[in-house]
Coordinates of C-alpha atoms and ligand atoms in Angstrom, one line a residue:
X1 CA 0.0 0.0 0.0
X2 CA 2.1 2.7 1.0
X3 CA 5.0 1.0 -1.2
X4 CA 7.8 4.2 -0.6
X5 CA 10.2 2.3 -2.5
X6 CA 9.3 1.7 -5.9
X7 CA 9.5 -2.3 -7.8
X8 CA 13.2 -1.4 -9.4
X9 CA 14.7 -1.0 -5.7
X10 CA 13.7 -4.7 -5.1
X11 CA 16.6 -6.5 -3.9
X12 CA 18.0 -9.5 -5.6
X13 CA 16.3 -12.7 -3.7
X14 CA 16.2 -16.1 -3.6
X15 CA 12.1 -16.8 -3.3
X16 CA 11.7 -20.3 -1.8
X17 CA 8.2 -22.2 -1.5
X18 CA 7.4 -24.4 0.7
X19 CA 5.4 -27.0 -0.6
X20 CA 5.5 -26.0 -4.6
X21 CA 4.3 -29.2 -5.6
X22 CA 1.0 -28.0 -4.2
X23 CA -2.5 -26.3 -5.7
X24 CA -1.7 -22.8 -4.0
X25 CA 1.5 -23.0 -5.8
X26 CA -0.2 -24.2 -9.1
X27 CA -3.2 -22.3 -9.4
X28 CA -1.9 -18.6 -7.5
X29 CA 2.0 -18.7 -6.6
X30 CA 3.5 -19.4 -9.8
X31 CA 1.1 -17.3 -11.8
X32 CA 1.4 -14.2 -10.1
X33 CA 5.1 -14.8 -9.8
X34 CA 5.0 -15.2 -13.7
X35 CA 3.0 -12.3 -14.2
X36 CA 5.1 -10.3 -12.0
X37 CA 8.1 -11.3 -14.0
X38 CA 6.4 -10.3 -17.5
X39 CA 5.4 -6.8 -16.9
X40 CA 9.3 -6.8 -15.1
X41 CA 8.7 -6.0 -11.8
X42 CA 10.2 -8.6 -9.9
X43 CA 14.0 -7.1 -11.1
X44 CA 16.2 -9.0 -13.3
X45 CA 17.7 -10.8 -10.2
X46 CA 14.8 -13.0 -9.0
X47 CA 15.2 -16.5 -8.7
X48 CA 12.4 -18.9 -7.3
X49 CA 13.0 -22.1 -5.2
X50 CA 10.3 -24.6 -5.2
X51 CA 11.2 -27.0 -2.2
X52 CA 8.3 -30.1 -1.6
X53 CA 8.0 -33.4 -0.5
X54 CA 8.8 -35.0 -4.0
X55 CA 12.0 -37.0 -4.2
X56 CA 11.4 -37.6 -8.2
X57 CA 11.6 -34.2 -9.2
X58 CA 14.7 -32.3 -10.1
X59 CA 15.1 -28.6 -11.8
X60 CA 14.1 -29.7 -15.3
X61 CA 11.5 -31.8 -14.1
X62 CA 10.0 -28.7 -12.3
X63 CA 10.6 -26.3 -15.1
X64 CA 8.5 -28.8 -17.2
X65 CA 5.7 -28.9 -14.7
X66 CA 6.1 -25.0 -14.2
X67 CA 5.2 -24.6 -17.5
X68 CA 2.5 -27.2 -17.9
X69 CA 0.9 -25.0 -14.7
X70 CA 1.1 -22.0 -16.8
X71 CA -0.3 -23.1 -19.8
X72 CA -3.3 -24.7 -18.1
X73 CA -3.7 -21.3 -16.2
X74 CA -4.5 -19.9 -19.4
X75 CA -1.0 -18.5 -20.4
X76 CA -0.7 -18.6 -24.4
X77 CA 2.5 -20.4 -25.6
X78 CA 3.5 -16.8 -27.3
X79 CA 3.4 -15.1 -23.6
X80 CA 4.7 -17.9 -21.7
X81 CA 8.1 -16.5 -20.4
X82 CA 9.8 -19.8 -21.3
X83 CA 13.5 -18.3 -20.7
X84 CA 11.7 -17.1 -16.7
X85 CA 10.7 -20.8 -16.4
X86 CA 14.7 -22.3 -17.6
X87 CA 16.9 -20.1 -16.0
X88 CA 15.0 -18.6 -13.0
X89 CA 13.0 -21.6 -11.1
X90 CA 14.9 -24.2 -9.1
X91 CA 14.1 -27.1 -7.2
X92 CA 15.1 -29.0 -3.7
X93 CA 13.2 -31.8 -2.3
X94 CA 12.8 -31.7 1.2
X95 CA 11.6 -35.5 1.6
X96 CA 10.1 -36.6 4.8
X97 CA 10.7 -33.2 6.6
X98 CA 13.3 -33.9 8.8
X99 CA 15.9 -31.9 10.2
X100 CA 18.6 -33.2 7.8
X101 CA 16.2 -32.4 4.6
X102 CA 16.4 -29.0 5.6
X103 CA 19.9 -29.0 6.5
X104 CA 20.2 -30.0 3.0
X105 CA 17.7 -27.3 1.7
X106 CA 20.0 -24.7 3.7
X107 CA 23.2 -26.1 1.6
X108 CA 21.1 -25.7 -1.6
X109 CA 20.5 -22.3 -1.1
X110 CA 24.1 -21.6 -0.1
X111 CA 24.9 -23.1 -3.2
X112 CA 22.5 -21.2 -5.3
X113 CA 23.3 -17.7 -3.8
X114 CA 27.2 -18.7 -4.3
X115 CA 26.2 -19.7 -8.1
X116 CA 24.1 -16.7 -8.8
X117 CA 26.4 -14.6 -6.6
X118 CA 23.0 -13.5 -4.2
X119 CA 23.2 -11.2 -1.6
X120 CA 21.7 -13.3 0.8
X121 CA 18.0 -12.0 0.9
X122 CA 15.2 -15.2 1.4
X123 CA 11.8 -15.6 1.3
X124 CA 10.2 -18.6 2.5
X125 CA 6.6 -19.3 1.8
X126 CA 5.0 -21.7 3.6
X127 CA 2.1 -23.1 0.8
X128 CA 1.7 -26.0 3.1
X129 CA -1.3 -27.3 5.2
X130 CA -1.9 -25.4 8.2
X131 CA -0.7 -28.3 11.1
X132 CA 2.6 -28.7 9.6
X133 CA 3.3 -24.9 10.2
X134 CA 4.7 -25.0 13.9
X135 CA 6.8 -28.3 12.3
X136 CA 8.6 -26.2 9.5
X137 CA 9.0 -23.1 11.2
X138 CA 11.2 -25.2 14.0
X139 CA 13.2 -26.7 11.2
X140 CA 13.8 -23.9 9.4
X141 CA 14.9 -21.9 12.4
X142 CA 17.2 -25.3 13.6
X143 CA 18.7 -25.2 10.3
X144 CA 19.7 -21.6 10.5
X145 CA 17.2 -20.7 7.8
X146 CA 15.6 -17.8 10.2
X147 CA 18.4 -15.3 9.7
X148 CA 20.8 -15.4 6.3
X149 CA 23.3 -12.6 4.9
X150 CA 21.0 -10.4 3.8
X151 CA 17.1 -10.1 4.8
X152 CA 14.9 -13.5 5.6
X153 CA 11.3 -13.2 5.3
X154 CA 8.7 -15.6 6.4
X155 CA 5.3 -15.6 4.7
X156 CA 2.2 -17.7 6.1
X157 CA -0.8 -18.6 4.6
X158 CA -4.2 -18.3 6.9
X159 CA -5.4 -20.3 9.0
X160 CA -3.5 -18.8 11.4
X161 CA -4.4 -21.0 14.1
X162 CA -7.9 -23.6 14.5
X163 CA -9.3 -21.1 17.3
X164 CA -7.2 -18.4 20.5
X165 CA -5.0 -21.3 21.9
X166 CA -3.3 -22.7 19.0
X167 CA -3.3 -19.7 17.1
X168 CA -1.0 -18.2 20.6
X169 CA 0.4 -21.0 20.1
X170 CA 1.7 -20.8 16.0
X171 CA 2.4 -17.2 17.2
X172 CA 5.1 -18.9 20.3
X173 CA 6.6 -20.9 17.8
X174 CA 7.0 -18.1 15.0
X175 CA 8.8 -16.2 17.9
X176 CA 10.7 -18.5 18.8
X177 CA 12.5 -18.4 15.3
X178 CA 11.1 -15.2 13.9
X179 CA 11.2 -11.5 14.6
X180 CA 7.6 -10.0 13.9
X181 CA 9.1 -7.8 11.7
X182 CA 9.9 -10.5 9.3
X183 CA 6.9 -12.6 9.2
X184 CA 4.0 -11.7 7.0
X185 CA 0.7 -13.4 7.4
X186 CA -1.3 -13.6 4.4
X187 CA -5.1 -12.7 4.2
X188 CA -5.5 -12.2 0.2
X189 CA -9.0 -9.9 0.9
X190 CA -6.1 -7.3 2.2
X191 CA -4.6 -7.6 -1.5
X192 CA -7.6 -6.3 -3.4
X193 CA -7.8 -3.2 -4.6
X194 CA -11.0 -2.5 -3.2
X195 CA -10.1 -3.9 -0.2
X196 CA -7.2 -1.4 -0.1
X197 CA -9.5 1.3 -1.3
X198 CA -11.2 1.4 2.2
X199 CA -9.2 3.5 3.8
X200 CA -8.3 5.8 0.9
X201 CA -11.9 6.8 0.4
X202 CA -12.8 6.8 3.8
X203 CA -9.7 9.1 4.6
X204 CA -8.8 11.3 1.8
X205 CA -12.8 12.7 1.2
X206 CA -13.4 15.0 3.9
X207 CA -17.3 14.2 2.9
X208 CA -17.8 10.6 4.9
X209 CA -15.6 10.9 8.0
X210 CA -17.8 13.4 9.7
X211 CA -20.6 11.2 8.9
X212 CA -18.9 7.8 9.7
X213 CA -20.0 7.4 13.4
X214 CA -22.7 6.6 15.4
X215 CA -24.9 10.0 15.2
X216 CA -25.5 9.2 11.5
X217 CA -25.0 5.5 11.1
X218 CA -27.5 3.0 11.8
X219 CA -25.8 -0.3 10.6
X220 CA -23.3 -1.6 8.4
X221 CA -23.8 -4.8 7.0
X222 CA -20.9 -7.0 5.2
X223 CA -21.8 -9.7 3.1
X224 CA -19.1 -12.4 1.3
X225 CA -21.7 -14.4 -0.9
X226 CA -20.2 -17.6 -3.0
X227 CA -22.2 -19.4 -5.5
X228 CA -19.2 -22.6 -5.3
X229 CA -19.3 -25.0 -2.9
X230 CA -17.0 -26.6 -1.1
X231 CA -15.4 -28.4 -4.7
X232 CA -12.5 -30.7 -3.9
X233 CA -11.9 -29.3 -0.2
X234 CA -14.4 -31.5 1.8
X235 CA -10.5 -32.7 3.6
X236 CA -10.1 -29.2 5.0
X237 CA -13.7 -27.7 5.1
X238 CA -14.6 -30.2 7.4
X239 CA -12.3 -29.2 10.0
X240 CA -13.1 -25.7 9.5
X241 CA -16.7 -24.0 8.4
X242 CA -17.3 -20.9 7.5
X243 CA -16.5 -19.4 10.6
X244 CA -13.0 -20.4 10.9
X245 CA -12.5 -20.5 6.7
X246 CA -14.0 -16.3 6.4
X247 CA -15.6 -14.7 9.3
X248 CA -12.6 -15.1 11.3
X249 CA -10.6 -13.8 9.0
X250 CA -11.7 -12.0 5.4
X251 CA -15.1 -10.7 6.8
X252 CA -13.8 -9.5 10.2
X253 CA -10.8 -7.3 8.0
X254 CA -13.4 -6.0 6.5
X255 CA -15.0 -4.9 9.6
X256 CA -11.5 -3.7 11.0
X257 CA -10.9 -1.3 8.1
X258 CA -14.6 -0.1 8.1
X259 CA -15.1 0.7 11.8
X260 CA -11.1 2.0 12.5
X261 CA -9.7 5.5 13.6
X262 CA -7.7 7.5 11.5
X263 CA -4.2 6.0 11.4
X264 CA -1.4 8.2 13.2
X265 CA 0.7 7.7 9.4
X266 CA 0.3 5.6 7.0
X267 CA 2.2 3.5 7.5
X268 CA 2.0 -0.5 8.3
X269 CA 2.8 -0.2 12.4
X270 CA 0.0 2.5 12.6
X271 CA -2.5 0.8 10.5
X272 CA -2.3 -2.5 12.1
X273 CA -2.6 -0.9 15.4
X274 CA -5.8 0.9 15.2
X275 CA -7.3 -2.2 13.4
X276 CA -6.6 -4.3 15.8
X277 CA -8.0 -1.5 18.5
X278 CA -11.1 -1.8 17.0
X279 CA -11.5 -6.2 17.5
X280 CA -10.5 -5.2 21.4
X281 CA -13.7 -3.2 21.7
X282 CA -15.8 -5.4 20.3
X283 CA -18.3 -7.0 22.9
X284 CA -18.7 -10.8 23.7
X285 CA -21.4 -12.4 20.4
X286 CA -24.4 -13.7 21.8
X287 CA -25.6 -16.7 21.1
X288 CA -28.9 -15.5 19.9
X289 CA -27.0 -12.9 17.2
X290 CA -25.5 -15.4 15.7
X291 CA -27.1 -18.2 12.7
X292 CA -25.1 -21.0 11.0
X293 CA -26.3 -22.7 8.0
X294 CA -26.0 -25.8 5.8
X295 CA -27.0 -25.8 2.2
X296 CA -29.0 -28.9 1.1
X297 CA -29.5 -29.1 -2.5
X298 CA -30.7 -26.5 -5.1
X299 CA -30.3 -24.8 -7.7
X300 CA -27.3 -21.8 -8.7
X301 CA -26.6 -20.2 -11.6
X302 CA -30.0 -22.2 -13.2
X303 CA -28.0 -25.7 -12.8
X304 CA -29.3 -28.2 -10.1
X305 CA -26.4 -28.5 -7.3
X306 CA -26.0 -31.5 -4.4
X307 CA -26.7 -30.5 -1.1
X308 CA -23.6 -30.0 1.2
X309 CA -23.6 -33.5 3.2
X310 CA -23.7 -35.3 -0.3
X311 CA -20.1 -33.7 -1.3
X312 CA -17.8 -36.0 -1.9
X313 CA -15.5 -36.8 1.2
X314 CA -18.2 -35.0 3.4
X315 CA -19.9 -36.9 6.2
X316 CA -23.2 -37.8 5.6
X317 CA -24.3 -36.5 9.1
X318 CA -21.7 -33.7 8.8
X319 CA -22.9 -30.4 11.3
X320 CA -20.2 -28.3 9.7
X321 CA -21.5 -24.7 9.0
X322 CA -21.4 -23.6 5.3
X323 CA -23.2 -20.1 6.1
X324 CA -22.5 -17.7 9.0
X325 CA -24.4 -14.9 9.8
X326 CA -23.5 -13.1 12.9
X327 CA -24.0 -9.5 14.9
X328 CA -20.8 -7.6 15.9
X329 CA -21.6 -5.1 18.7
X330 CA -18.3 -1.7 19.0
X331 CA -18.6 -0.8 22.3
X332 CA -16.5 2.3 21.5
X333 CA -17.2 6.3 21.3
X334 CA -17.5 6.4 17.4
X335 CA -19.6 2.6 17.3
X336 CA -21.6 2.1 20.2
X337 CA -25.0 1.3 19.4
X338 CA -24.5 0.7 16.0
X339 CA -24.9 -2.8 14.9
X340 CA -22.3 -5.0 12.2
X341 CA -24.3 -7.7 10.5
X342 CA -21.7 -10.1 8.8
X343 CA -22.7 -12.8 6.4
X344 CA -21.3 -15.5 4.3
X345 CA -21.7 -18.3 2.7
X346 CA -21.5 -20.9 -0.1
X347 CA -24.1 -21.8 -2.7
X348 CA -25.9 -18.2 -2.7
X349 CA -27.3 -17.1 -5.5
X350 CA -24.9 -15.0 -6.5
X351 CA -20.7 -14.2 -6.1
X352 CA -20.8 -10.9 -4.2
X353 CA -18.8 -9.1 -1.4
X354 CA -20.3 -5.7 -0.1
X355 CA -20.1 -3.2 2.6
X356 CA -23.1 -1.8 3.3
X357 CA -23.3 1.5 5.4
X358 CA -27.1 2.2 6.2
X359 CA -27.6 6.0 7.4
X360 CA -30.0 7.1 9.6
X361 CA -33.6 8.2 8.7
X362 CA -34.2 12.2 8.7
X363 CA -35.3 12.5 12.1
X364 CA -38.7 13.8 11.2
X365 CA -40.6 13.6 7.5
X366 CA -42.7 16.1 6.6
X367 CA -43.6 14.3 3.0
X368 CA -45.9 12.1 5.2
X369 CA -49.0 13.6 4.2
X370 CA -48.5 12.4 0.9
X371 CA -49.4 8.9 -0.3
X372 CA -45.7 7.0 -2.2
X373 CA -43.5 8.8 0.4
X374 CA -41.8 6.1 2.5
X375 CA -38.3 7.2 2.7
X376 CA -35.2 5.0 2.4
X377 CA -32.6 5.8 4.2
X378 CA -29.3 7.1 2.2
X379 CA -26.7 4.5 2.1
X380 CA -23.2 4.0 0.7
X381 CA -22.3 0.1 -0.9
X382 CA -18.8 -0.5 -1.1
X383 CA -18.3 -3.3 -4.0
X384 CA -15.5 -5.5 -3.2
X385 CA -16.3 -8.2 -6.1
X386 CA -17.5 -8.4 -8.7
X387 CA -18.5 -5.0 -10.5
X388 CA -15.9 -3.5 -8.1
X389 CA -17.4 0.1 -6.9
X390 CA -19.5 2.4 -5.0
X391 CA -23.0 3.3 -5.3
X392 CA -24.5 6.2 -3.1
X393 CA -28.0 5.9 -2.3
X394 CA -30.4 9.1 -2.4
X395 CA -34.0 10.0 -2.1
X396 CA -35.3 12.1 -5.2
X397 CA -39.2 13.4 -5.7
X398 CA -39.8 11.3 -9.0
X399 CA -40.9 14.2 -11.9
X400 CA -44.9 15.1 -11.8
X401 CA -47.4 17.0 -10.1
X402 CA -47.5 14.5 -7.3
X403 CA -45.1 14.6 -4.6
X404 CA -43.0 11.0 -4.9
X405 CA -39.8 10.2 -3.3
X406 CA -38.0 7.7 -5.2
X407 CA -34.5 5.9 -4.6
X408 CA -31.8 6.7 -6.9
X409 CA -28.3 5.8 -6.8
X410 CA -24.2 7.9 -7.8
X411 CA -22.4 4.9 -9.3
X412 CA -18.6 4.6 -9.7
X413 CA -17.2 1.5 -11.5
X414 CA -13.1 0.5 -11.4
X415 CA -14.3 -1.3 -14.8
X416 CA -15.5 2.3 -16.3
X417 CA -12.1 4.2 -15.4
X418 CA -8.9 1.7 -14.9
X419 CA -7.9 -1.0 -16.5
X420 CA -8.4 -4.8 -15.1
X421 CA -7.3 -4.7 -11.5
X422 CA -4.3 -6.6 -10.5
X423 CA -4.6 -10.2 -8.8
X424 CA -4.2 -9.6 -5.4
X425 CA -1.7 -12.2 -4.9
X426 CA 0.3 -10.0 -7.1
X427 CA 0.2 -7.3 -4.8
X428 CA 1.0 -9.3 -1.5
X429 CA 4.3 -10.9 -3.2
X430 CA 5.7 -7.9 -4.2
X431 CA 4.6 -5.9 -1.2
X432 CA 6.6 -8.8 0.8
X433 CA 9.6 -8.6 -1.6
X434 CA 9.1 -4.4 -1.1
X435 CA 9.6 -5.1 3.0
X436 CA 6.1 -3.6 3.2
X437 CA 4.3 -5.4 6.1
X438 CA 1.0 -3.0 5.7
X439 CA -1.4 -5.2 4.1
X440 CA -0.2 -8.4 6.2
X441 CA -1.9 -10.1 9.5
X442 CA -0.2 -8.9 12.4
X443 CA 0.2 -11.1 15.6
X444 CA -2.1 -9.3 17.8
X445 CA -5.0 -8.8 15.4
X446 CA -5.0 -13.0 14.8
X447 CA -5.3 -13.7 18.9
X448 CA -7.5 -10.5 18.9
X449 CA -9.9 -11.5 16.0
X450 CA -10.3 -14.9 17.5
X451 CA -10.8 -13.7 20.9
X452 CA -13.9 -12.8 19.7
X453 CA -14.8 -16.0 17.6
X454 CA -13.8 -19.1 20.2
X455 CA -16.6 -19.2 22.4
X456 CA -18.4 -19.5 19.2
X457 CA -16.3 -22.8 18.3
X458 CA -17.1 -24.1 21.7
X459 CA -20.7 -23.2 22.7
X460 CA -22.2 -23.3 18.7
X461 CA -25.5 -22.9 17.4
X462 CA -27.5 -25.4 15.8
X463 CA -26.9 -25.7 12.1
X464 CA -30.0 -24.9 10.0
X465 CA -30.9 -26.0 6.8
X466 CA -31.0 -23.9 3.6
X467 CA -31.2 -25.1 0.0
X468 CA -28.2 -24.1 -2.5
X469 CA -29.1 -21.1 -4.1
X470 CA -31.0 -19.3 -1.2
X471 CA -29.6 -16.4 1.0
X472 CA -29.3 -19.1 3.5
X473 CA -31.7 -19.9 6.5
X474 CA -34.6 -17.5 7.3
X475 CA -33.5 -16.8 10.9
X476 CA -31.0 -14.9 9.7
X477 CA -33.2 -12.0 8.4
X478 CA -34.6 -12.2 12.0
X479 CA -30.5 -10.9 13.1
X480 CA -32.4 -7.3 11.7
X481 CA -35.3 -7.5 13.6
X482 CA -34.3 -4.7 16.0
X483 CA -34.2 -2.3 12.6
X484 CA -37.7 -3.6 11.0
X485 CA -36.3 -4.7 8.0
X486 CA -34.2 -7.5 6.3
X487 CA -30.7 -7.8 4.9
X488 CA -30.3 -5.2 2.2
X489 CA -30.8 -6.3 -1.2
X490 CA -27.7 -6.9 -3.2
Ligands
BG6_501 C1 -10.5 -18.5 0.8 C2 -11.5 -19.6 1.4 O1 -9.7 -18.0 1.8 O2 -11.3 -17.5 0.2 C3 -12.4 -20.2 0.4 O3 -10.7 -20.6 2.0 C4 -13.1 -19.1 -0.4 O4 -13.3 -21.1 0.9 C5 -12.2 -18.0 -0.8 O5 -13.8 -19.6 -1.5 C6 -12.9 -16.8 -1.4 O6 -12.0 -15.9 -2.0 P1 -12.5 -14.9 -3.1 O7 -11.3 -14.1 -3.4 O8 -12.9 -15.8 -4.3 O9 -13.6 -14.1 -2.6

């Protein structure tokens, strides 16, 4: 975000990945890093380091599969940087994982910074599953791996953590090994551009802030809708649910950046401070705020879908949650009083993330008298995905000799002024490789974020059924009930 430096001044680097045999590293790593490479961004002295469990691959071997990655991405043989793949990807094996695999993947990249003549700078990108973190972090600090000549960065993937204990616990172990300064947690909502948008618009127009409190706002609603199921990822979703997989995370950043203070600077230490302010003053959930959902089967996108429990690897009795919908009480001066409604789920009708801020009514109406004049309260939507945007809601008297209010809307579109918005994974990489730690998890907001959400994991509410293609379970609409009216309409 605040990148002071600009992409030339990246360092020369050794990039290693943790687990490059891997989807993460098939279907986002590798193409962002190719893409970064392209457009020349990366410097001409970037050299990637796939390390994985595979004994039968070697550098050629990897190249190969590199390239087969790329193509199936939907790279066109004429764009494919084939001379990026040969010269600039390398590739250890790190076998069973044990302290003399990375004693060997330490030699290797001696050898390869010697070779190269590297100054010694190292990422290390852990695109592994989640239990083995605490594992690899150990070895990589026992093999000297957590400092080098020049800078060593550690990058992790969320989940940080299953719930407050382990995640204090991943956070321990990071310590042990890690500065904070060097580790950057990954939550890839922080890498959109709309997403990173927040805090321009709600900081650089002197029009919102003096509205953005609790004298003018009534609620804020924030809504991560998927039309996909859980696909191929019944292993992890079923240790997970949508509570641990986005509320805990994506939907509760959202919040953070919505509800914060102005930032002292902006820069990362001052941002990540007053985010993570805001998760300390947010009250206990009740139990009653909060609605979890499974979707049976249905229909999205006019095709007829299987309901969640018929998934393949799901348990046919499974009670993991595929919707959340929950109420977030700030008990601070600018919030209190002021509801957060956050929802998500998978199979909804439609692929949509939004911020909704509701203003208050005019206190008094004096178009009563007439017959057509309900008035809507203004409000703001902040598009995350798709249609990235803003619309701003207004009442208008609709031409004629009758007095009629009507709704009307200001629209801004990314797609009408910029072109296509960069991947976000693009961002993050070269934010990491930049030394800019703004748009990355710190410690404190994980064990802060699930301070809120563990009692949840340990006292939960009953799962209710909603069919695929549904905004999930009635009894969420009744979350609103305080306000008179249901979740807005997207
Ligand atoms: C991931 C979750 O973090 O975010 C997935 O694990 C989810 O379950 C995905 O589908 C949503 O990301 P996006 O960018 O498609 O909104």
């Amino acid at each position: 975000m605040p990148n002071q430096e600009s992409q030339s001044q990246i360092a020369p680097h050794l990039f290693v990945i943790l687990g490059a045999t891997g989807d993460l590293m098939g279907r986002k790593l590798l193409p962002a890093l190719h893409h970064l490479a392209q457009q020349g961004k990366l410097g001409p002295r970037s050299y990637v380091l796939g390390a994985a469990v595979d004994t039968d691959l070697d550098d050629k071997a990897f190249r190969a599969r590199a390239r087969r990655w790329l193509v199936d991405d939907g790279v066109s043989p004429a764009e494919l940087e084939a001379q990026w793949c040969n010269q600039k990807l390398f590739y250890q094996t790190i076998g069973s994982g044990g302290a003399d695999d990375y004693r060997a993947l330490a030699a290797r990249i001696t050898a390869i910074e010697k070779e190269l003549q590297l100054p010694g700078n190292r990422v290390f990108y852990l695109a592994l599953p989640p239990e083995i973190f605490p594992t690899v972090i150990q070895r990589l600090g026992e093999a000297g791996l957590s400092e080098g000549p020049g800078w060593t960065r550690l990058v992790i993937e969320k989940p940080f953590g299953r719930d407050l204990s382990s995640a204090e616990q991943l956070n321990a172990v990071v310590h042990q090994h890690f500065e904070e300064s060097q580790v950057y947690r990954i939550d890839h909502y922080l890498g959109k551009e709309t997403v990173r948008n927040i805090l321009v618009f709600r900081f650089a127009n002197s029009l919102f802030e003096p509205l953005w409190n609790r004298d003018r706002i009534e609620s804020v609603e924030i809504t991560v809708a998927e039309t996909l199921g859980v696909e191929h990822r019944a292993r992890y979703y079923e240790t997970a649910g949508a509570l641990r997989d986005m509320v805990q995370n994506h939907l509760t950043q959202l919040l953070t950046l919505a509800a914060m203070e102005a930032p002292a600077a902006f820069d990362a230490r001052a941002i990540r401070e007053e985010k993570t302010k805001v998760l300390r003053s947010v009250r206990p959930i009740r139990l009653e705020d909060v609605v979890f959902g499974q979707y049976g089967p249905g229909t999205v996108d006019g095709a007829k879908v299987q309901g969640y429990q018929e998934e393949p690897g799901v348990a046919k009795n499974s009670q993991m949650e595929t919707f959340v919908a929950l109420r977030v009480e700030i008990a601070n001066w600018r919030w209190q009083g002021v509801p957060f409604f956050l929802r998500t789920g998978k199979r909804l009708p439609c692929r949509m993330s939004q911020i909704v801020i509701n203003f208050r009514c005019p206190p008094v109406s004096m178009f009563r008298p007439f017959d057509a004049c309900e008035i809507h309260a203004n409000a703001l939507v902040i598009t995350i995905q798709p249609d990235e945007g803003f619309d701003l809601r207004f009442e208008i008297k609709a031409p004629g000799q009758e007095v009629e209010l009507q709704s009307r809307s200001l629209h801004f579109r990314y797609s009408e002024a910029f072109a296509p918005l960069p991947d976000a994974y693009e961002t993050l990489l070269l934010d990491v490789l930049l030394g800019d730690a703004t748009l990355f998890v710190s410690d404190d907001w994980v064990e802060a974020s699930w301070s809120i959400y563990t009692p949840l994991l340990h006292n939960r509410p009953p799962v209710l059924p909603y069919a695929a293609g549904t905004w999930g379970p009635a009894e969420s609409n009744h979350l609103l009930r305080d306000l008179g009216r249901d979740w807005s309409a997207p």
